Structure formats: structure tokens, C-alpha cells
PDB file of C-alpha atoms and ligand atoms in Angstrom:
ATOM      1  CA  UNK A  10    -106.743 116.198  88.380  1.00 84.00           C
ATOM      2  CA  UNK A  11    -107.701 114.429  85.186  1.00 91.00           C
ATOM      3  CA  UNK A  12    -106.155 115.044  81.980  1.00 94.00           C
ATOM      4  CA  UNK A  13    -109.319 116.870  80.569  1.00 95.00           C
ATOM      5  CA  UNK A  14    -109.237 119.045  83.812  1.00 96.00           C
ATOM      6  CA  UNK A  15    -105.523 120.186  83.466  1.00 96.00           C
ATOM      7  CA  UNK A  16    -106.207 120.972  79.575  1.00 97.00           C
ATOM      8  CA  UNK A  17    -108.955 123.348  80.782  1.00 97.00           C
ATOM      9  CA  UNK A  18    -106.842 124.919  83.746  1.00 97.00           C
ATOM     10  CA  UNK A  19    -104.077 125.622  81.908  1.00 98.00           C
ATOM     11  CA  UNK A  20    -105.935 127.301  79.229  1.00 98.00           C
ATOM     12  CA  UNK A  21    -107.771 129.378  81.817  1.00 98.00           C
ATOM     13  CA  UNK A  22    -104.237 130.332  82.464  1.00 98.00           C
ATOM     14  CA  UNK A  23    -103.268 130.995  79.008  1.00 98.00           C
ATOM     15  CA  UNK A  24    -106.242 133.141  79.041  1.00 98.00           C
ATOM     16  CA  UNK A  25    -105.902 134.974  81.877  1.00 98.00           C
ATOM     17  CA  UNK A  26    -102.130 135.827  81.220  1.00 98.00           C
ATOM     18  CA  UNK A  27    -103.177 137.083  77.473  1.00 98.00           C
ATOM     19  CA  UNK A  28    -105.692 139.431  79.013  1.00 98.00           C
ATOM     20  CA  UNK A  29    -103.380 140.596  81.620  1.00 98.00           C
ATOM     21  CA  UNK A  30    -101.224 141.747  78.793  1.00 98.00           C
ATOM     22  CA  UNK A  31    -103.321 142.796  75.828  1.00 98.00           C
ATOM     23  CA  UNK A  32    -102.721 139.726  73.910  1.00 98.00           C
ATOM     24  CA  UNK A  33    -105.358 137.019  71.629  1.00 98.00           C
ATOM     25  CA  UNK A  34    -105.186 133.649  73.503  1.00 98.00           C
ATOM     26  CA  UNK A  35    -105.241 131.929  70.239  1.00 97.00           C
ATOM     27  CA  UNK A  36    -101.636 133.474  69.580  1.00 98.00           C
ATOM     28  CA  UNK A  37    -100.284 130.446  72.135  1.00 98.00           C
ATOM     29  CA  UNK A  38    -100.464 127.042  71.170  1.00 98.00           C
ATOM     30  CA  UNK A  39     -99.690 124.499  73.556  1.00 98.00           C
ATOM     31  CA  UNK A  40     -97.041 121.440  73.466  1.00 98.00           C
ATOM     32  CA  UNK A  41     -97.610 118.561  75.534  1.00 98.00           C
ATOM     33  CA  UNK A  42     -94.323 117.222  76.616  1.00 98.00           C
ATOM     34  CA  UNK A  43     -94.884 113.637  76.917  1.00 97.00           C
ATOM     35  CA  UNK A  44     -91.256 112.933  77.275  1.00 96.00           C
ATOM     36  CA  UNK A  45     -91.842 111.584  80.997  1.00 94.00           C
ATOM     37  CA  UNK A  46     -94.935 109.357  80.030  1.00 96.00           C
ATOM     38  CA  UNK A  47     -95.944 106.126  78.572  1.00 95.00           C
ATOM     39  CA  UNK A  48     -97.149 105.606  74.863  1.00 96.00           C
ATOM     40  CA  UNK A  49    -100.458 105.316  76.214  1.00 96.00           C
ATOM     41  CA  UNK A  50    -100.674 108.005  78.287  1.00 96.00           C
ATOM     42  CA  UNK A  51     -99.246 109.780  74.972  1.00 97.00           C
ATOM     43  CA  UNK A  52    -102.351 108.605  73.005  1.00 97.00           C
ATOM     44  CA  UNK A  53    -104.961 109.703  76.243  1.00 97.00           C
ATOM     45  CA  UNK A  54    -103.203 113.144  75.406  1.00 97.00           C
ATOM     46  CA  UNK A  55    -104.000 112.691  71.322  1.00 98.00           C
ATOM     47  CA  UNK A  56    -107.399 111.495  72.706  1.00 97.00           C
ATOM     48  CA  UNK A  57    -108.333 114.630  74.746  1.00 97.00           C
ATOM     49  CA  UNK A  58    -107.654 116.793  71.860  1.00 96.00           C
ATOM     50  CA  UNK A  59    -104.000 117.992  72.109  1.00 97.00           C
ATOM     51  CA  UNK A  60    -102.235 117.540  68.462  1.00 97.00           C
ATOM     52  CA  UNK A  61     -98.408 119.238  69.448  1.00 98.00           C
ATOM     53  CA  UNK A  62     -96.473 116.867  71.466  1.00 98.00           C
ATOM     54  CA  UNK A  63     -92.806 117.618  72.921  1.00 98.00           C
ATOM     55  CA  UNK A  64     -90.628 114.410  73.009  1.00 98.00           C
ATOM     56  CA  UNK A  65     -86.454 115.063  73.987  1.00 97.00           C
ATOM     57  CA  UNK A  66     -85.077 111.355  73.363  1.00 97.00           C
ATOM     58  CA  UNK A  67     -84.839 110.291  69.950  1.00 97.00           C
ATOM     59  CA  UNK A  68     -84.569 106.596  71.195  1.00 97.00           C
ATOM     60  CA  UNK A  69     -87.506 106.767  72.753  1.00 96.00           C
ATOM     61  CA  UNK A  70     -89.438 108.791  70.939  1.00 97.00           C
ATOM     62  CA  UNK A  71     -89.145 107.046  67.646  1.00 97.00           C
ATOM     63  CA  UNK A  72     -90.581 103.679  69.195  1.00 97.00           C
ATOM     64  CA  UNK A  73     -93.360 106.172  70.456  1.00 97.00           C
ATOM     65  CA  UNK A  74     -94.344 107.604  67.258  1.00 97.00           C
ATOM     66  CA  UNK A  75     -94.180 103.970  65.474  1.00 97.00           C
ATOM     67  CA  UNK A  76     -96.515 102.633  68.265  1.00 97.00           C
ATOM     68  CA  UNK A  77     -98.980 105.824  67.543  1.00 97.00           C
ATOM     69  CA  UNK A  78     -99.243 105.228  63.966  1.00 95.00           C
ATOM     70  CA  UNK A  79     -97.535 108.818  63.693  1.00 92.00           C
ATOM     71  CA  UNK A  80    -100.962 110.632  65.079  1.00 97.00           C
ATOM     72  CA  UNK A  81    -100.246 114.213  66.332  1.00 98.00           C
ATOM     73  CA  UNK A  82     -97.396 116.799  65.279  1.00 98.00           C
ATOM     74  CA  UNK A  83     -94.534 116.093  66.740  1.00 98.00           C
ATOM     75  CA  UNK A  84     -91.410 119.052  68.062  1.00 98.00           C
ATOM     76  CA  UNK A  85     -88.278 117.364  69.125  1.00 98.00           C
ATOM     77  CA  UNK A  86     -87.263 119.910  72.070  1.00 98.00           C
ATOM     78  CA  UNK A  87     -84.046 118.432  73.671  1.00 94.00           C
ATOM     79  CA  UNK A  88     -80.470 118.555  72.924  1.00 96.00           C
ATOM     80  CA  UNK A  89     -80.084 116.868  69.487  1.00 98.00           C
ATOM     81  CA  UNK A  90     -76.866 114.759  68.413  1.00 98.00           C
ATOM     82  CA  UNK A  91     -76.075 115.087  64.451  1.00 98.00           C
ATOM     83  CA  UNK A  92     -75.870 111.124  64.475  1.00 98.00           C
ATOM     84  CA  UNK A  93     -79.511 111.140  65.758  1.00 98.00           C
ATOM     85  CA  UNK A  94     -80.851 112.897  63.077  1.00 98.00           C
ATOM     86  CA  UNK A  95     -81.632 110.592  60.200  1.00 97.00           C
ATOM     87  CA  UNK A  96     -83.993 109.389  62.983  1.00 97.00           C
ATOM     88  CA  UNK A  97     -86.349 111.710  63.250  1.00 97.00           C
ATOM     89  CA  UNK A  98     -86.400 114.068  60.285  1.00 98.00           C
ATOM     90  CA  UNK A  99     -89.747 112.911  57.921  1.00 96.00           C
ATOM     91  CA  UNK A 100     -91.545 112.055  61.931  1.00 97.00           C
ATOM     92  CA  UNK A 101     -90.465 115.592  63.752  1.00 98.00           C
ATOM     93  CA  UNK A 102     -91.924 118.682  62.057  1.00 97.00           C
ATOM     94  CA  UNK A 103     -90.174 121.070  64.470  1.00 98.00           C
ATOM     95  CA  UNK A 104     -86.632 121.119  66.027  1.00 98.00           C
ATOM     96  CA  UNK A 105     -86.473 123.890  68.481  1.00 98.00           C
ATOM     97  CA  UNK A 106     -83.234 123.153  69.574  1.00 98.00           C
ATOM     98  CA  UNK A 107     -81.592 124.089  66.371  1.00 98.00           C
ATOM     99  CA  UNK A 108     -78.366 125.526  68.042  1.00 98.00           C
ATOM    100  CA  UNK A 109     -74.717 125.053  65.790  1.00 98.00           C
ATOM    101  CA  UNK A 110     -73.891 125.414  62.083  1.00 98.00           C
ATOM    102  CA  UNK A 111     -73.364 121.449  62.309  1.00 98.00           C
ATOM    103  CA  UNK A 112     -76.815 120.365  63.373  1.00 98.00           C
ATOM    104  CA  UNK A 113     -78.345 123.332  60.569  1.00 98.00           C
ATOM    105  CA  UNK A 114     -76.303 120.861  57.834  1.00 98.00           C
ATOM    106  CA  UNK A 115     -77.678 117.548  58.663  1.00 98.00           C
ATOM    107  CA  UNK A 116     -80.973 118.663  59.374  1.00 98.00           C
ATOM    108  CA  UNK A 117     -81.346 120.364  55.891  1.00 98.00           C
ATOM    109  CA  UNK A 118     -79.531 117.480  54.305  1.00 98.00           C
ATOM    110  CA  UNK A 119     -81.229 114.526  55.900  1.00 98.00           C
ATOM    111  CA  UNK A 120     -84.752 116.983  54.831  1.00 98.00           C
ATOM    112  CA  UNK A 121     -83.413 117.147  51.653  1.00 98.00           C
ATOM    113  CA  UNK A 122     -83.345 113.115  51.250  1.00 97.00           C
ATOM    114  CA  UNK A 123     -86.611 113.092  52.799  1.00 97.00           C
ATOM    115  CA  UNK A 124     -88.192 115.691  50.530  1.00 97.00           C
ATOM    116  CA  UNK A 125     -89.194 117.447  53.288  1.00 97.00           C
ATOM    117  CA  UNK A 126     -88.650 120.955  54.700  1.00 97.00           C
ATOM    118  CA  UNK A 127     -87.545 120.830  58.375  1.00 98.00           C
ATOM    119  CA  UNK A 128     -89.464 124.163  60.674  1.00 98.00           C
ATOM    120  CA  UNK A 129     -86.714 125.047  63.724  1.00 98.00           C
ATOM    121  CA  UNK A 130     -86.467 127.128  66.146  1.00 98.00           C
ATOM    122  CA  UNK A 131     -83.135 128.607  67.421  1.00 98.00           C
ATOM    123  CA  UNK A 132     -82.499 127.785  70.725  1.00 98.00           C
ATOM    124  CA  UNK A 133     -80.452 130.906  72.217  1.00 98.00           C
ATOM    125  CA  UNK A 134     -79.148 130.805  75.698  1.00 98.00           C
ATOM    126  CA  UNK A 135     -80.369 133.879  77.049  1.00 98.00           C
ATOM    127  CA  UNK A 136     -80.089 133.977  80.382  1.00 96.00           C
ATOM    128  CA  UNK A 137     -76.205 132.797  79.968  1.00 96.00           C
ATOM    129  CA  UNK A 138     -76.078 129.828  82.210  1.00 95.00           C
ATOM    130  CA  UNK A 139     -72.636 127.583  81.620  1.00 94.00           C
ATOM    131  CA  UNK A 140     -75.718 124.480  81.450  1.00 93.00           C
ATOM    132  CA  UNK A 141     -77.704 125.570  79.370  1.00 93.00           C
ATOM    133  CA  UNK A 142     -77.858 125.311  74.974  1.00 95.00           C
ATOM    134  CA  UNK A 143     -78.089 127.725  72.234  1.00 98.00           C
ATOM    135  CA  UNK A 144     -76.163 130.378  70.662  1.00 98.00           C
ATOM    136  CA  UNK A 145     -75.243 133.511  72.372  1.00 98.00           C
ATOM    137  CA  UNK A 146     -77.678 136.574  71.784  1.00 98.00           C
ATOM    138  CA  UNK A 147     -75.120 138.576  69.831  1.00 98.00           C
ATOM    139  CA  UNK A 148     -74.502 135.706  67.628  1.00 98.00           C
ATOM    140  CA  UNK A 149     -77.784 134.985  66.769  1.00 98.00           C
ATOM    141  CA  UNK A 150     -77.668 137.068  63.557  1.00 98.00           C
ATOM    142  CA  UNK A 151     -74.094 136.125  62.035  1.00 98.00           C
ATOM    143  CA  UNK A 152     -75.935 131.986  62.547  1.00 98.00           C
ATOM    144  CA  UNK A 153     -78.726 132.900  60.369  1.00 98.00           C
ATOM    145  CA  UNK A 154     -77.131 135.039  57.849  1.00 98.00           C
ATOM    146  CA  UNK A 155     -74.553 131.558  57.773  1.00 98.00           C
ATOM    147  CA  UNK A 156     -77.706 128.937  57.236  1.00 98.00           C
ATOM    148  CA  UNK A 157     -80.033 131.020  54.917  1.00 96.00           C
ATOM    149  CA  UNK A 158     -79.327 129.406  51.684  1.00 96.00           C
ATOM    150  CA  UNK A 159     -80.153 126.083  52.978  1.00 98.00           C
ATOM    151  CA  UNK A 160     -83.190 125.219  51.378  1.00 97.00           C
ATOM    152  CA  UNK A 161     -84.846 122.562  53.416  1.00 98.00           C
ATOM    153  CA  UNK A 162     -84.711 124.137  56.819  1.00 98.00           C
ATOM    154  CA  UNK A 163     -86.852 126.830  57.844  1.00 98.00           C
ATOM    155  CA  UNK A 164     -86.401 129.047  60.932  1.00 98.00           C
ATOM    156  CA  UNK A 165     -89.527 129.855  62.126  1.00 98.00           C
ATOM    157  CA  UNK A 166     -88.983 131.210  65.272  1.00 98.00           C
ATOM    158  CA  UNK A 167     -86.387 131.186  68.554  1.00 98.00           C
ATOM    159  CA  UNK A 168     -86.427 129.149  71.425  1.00 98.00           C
ATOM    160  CA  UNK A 169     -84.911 129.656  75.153  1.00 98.00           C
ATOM    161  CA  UNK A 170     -85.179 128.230  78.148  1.00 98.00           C
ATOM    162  CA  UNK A 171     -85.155 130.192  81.711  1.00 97.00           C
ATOM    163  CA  UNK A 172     -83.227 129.469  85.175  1.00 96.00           C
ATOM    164  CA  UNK A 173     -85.164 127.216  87.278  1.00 94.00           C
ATOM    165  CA  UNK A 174     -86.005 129.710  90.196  1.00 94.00           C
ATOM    166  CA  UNK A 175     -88.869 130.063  92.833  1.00 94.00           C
ATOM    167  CA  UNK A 176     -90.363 133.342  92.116  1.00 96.00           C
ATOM    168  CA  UNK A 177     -91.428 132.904  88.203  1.00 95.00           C
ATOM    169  CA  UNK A 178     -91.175 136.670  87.522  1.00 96.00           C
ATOM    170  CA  UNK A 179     -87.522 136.386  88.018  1.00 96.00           C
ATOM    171  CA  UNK A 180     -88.100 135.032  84.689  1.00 97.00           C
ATOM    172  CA  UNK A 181     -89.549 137.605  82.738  1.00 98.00           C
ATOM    173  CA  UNK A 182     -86.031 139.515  81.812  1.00 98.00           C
ATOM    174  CA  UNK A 183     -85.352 136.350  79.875  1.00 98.00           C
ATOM    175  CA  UNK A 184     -88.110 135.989  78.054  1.00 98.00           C
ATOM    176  CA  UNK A 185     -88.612 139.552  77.648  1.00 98.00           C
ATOM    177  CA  UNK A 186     -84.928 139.265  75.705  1.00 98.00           C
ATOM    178  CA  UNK A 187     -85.964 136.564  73.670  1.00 98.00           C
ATOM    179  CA  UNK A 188     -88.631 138.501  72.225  1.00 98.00           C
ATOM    180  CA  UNK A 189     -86.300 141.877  71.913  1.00 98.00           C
ATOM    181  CA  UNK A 190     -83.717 139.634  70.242  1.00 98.00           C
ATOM    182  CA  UNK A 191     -86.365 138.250  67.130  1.00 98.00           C
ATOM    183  CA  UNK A 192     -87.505 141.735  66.841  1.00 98.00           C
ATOM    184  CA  UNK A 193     -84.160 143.029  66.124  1.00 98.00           C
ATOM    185  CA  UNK A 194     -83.361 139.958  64.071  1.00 98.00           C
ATOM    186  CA  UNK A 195     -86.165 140.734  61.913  1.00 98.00           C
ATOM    187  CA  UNK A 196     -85.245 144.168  61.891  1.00 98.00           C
ATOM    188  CA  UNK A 197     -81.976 143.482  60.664  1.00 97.00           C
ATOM    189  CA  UNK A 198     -83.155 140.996  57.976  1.00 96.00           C
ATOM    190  CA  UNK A 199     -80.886 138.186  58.803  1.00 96.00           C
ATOM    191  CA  UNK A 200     -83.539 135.498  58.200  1.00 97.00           C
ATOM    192  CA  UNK A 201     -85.102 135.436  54.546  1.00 95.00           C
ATOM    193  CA  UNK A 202     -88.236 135.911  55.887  1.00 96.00           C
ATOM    194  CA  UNK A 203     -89.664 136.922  59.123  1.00 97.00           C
ATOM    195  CA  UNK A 204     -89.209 135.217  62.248  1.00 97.00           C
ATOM    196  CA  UNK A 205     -92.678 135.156  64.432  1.00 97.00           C
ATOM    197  CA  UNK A 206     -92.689 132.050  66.612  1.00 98.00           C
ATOM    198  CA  UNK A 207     -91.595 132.121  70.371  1.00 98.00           C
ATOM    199  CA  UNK A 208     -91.048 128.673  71.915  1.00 98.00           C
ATOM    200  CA  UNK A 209     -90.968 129.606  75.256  1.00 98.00           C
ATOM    201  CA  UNK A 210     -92.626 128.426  79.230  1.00 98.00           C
ATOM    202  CA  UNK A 211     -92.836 125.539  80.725  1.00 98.00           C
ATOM    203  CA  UNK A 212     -94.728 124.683  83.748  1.00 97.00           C
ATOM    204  CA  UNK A 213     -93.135 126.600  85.978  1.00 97.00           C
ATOM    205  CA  UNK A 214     -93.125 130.091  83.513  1.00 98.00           C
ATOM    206  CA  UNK A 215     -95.395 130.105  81.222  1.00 98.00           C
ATOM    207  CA  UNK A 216     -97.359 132.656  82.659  1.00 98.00           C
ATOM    208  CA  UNK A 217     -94.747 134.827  82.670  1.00 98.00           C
ATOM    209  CA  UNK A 218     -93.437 133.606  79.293  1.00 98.00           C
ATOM    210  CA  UNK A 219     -96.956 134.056  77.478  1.00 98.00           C
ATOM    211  CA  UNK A 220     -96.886 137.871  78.449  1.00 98.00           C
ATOM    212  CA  UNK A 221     -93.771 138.188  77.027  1.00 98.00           C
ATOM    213  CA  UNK A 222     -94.807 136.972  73.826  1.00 98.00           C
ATOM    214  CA  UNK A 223     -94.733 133.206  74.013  1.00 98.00           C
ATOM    215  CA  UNK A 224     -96.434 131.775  70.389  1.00 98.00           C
ATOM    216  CA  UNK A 225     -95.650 128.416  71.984  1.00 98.00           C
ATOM    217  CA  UNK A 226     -95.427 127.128  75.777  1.00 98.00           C
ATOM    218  CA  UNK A 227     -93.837 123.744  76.053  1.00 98.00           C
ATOM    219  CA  UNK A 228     -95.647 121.736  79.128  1.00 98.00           C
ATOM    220  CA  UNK A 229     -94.760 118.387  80.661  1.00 97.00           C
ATOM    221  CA  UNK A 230     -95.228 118.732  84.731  1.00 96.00           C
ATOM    222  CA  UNK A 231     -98.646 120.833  84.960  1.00 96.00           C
ATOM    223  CA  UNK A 232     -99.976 119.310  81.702  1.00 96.00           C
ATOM    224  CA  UNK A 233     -99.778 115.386  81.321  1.00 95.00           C
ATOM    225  CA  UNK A 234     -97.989 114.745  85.107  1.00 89.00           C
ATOM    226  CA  UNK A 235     -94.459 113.499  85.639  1.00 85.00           C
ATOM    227  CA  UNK A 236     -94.924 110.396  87.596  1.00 63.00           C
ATOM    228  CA  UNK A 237     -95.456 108.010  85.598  1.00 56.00           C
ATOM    229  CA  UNK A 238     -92.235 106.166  83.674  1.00 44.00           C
ATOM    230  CA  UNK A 239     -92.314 105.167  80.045  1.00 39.00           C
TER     231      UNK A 239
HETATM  232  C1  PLP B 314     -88.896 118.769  79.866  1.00 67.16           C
HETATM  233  C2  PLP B 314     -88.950 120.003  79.080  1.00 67.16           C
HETATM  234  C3  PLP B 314     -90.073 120.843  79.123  1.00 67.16           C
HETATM  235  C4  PLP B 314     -91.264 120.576  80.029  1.00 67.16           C
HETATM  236  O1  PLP B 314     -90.913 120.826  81.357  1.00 67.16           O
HETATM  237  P1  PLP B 314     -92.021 120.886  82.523  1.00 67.16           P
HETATM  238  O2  PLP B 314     -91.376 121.749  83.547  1.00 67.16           O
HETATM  239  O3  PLP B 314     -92.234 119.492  82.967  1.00 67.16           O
HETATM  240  O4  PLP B 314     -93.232 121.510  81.949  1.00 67.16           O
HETATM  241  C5  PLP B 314     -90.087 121.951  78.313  1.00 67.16           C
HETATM  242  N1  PLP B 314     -89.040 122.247  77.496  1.00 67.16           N
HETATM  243  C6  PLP B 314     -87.942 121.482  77.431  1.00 67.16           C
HETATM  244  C7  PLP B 314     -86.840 121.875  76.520  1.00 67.16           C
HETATM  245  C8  PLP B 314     -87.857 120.348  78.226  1.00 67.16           C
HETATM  246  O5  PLP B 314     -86.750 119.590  78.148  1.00 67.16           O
END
């Protein structure tokens, strides 16, 4: 399949999942995880049209974004080291694996320097799995009520990621709870402002993630292929 022919099948999906559950397609943006692929299979991605890309590595992301010229919008999705990030605030708009009170800190002081405002997600690990990141559900409010004075970063939304399985609608309770959780967050007024974004799908889910409410699906495999090392 060429790149221009998995945009358009995945959007067919993105469409066809919206319609099976009452939702407007252009509620779901898509991220191209590029994290597997070459800085010029990065720019054939910029080329066909996709702005978001997903990058996980800051060591190899940063030599990435130098060699585009900074094109496109770039989220940092991966586990993020405080050390590592004086590297990519002022080239990563969004973090969405804003997950500990120490990460929140540096980010809004290394924005701060930049004169920048940093746009996160919070990662929560919903599904509970020892492996995976992100604060537990019932602490997500206490970790925004902690962060809310800090003026450069901006929680815009929360992030999870779901159990590999077979059967992608094993999935759904998880993303289903993702959603629950930023409605009661919002409810509860934790955040200064209201939380709307969902970062959640890959290729695997999304389906099953955009019904749930996904604002943003996060696709490497399906999207720009996995072969191919950078
Ligand atoms: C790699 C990665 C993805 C993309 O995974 P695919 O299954 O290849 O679509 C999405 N989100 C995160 C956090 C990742 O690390």
C-alpha cells in the first residue's frame, strides 16, 4: 500500500467508527508515529499532507527535526527522562506522557526559559499493567490540583495506552475509563480549565478507541509501516 493509500484507509476508518457511534470525524486528528522510520520517509509523510508526527526518542528525534527544518507539529509520546528535556521543549508542542510531579517541573521550567507554553497530556495507566506509565486513575485529580499554578504547562487532555490483545474490543473498557476519568476531572474542577483532548489508539485500537472518544489516535504500524530502520 502506498503512503497516500493508507492515509485514505485509515480515514475511511476514522469515518466509519465516528458514524458507528454518533460522532464528527473531524473531532480525531491523526499522529503519524514516525518513530520506526527514516528522516525521509518522515518528510514523504509531511509531503502527503500529515502535519502531527509522534516521535518517542529524544536522541533521535532531535537530529530528525534539525534535518526537517522543524516542518510539521511535533508530540513527543514515549517515556520522557527529566535530563532529556531541555532537548526538546521549544521543538515538541505536545508531551503526552506527562506522568510525575518531577517531569510537570522541568517541563514548565525549561518552557519558561524558552518562552514557551508546553500542551501535555497526562498519561494515566488505566488498565493497571505493572509495564505500563502514568498515574493511577484515583490520583489523577490530587496531580493536577498539585501542577495548576505552573504557568507554562498546559494540560490539555489525558493520554493511556491499552493491553496489547487480539480481539481489539477487549479494549474498549480502557478507553471507555479514560474518557469517564476526564469527565469527572472536569467535573471536579481540578484543572483550571477544561480538559477535552483524548490521546488514545494506535494501530491495533483505534477503532475502538475513536468510539470511545479518542480526539487523537497515535499511528505508527497501519500508517507509515514499521519496516524500515532509521
Ligand atoms: C509506538 C507507539 C505508538 C504507535 O504504535 P503502532 O502500534 O505502531 O501504531 C503509539 N503510541 C505510543 C505511545 C507508542 O509508543
Amino acid at each position: 500500500m502506498s503512503l497516500q493509500e493508507a492515509i485514505q484507509h485509515v480515514n475511511e476508518r476514522i469515518v466509519a467508527a465516528c458514524k458507528r457511534s454518533g460522532r464528527n470525524a473531524e473531532e480525531v486528528r491523526v499522529i503519524a508515529v514516525t518513530k520506526y522510520v527514516s528522516s525521509a520517509k518522515t518528510r514523504a509523510v509531511l509531503d502527503a499532507g500529515i502535519q502531527h508526527l509522534g516521535e518517542n526518542r529524544p536522541g533521535v528525534a532531535v537530529p530528525k527535526w534539525e534535518e526537517l527544518g522543524g516542518r510539521g507539529i511535533w508530540h513527543f509520546i514515549g517515556h520522557l527522562q527529566s535530563r532529556k528535556v531541555k532537548e526538546i521543549v521549544g521543538k515538541f508542542e505536545y508531551i503526552h506522557s506527562l506522568d510525575r510531579l518531577s517531569l510537570a517541573l522541568e517541563l514548565d521550567k525549561r518552557a519558561a526559559a524558552a518562552g514557551v507554553e508546553v500542551k501535555t497530556f497526562l498519561q494515566v495507566n488505566v488498565s493497571g499493567e505493572a509495564s505500563k506509565q502514568g498515574v493511577k486513575p484515583e490520583e489523577a485529580e490530587h496531580f493536577l490540583r498539585e501542577i495548576r499554578e505552573l504557568s507554562h504547562l498546559k494540560v490539555i487532555g489525558l493520554m493511556t495506552m491499552a493491553p496489547e490483545v487480539e480481539d481489539p474490543e477487549l479494549t474498549r473498557p480502557v478507553f471507555q475509563g479514560l474518557r469517564e476519568l476526564r469527565d469527572r476531572l472536569n467535573a471536579s474542577g481540578a484543572w483550571k480549565e477544561p480538559i477535552s483532548e483524548l490521546s488514545m489508539g494506535m494501530s491495533g485500537d483505534f477503532e475502538v478507541a475513536v468510539e470511545e472518544g479518542a480526539t487523537w489516535v497515535r499511528l505508527g504500524t497501519l500508517l507509515v509501516g514499521k519496516g524500515e530502520e532509521t
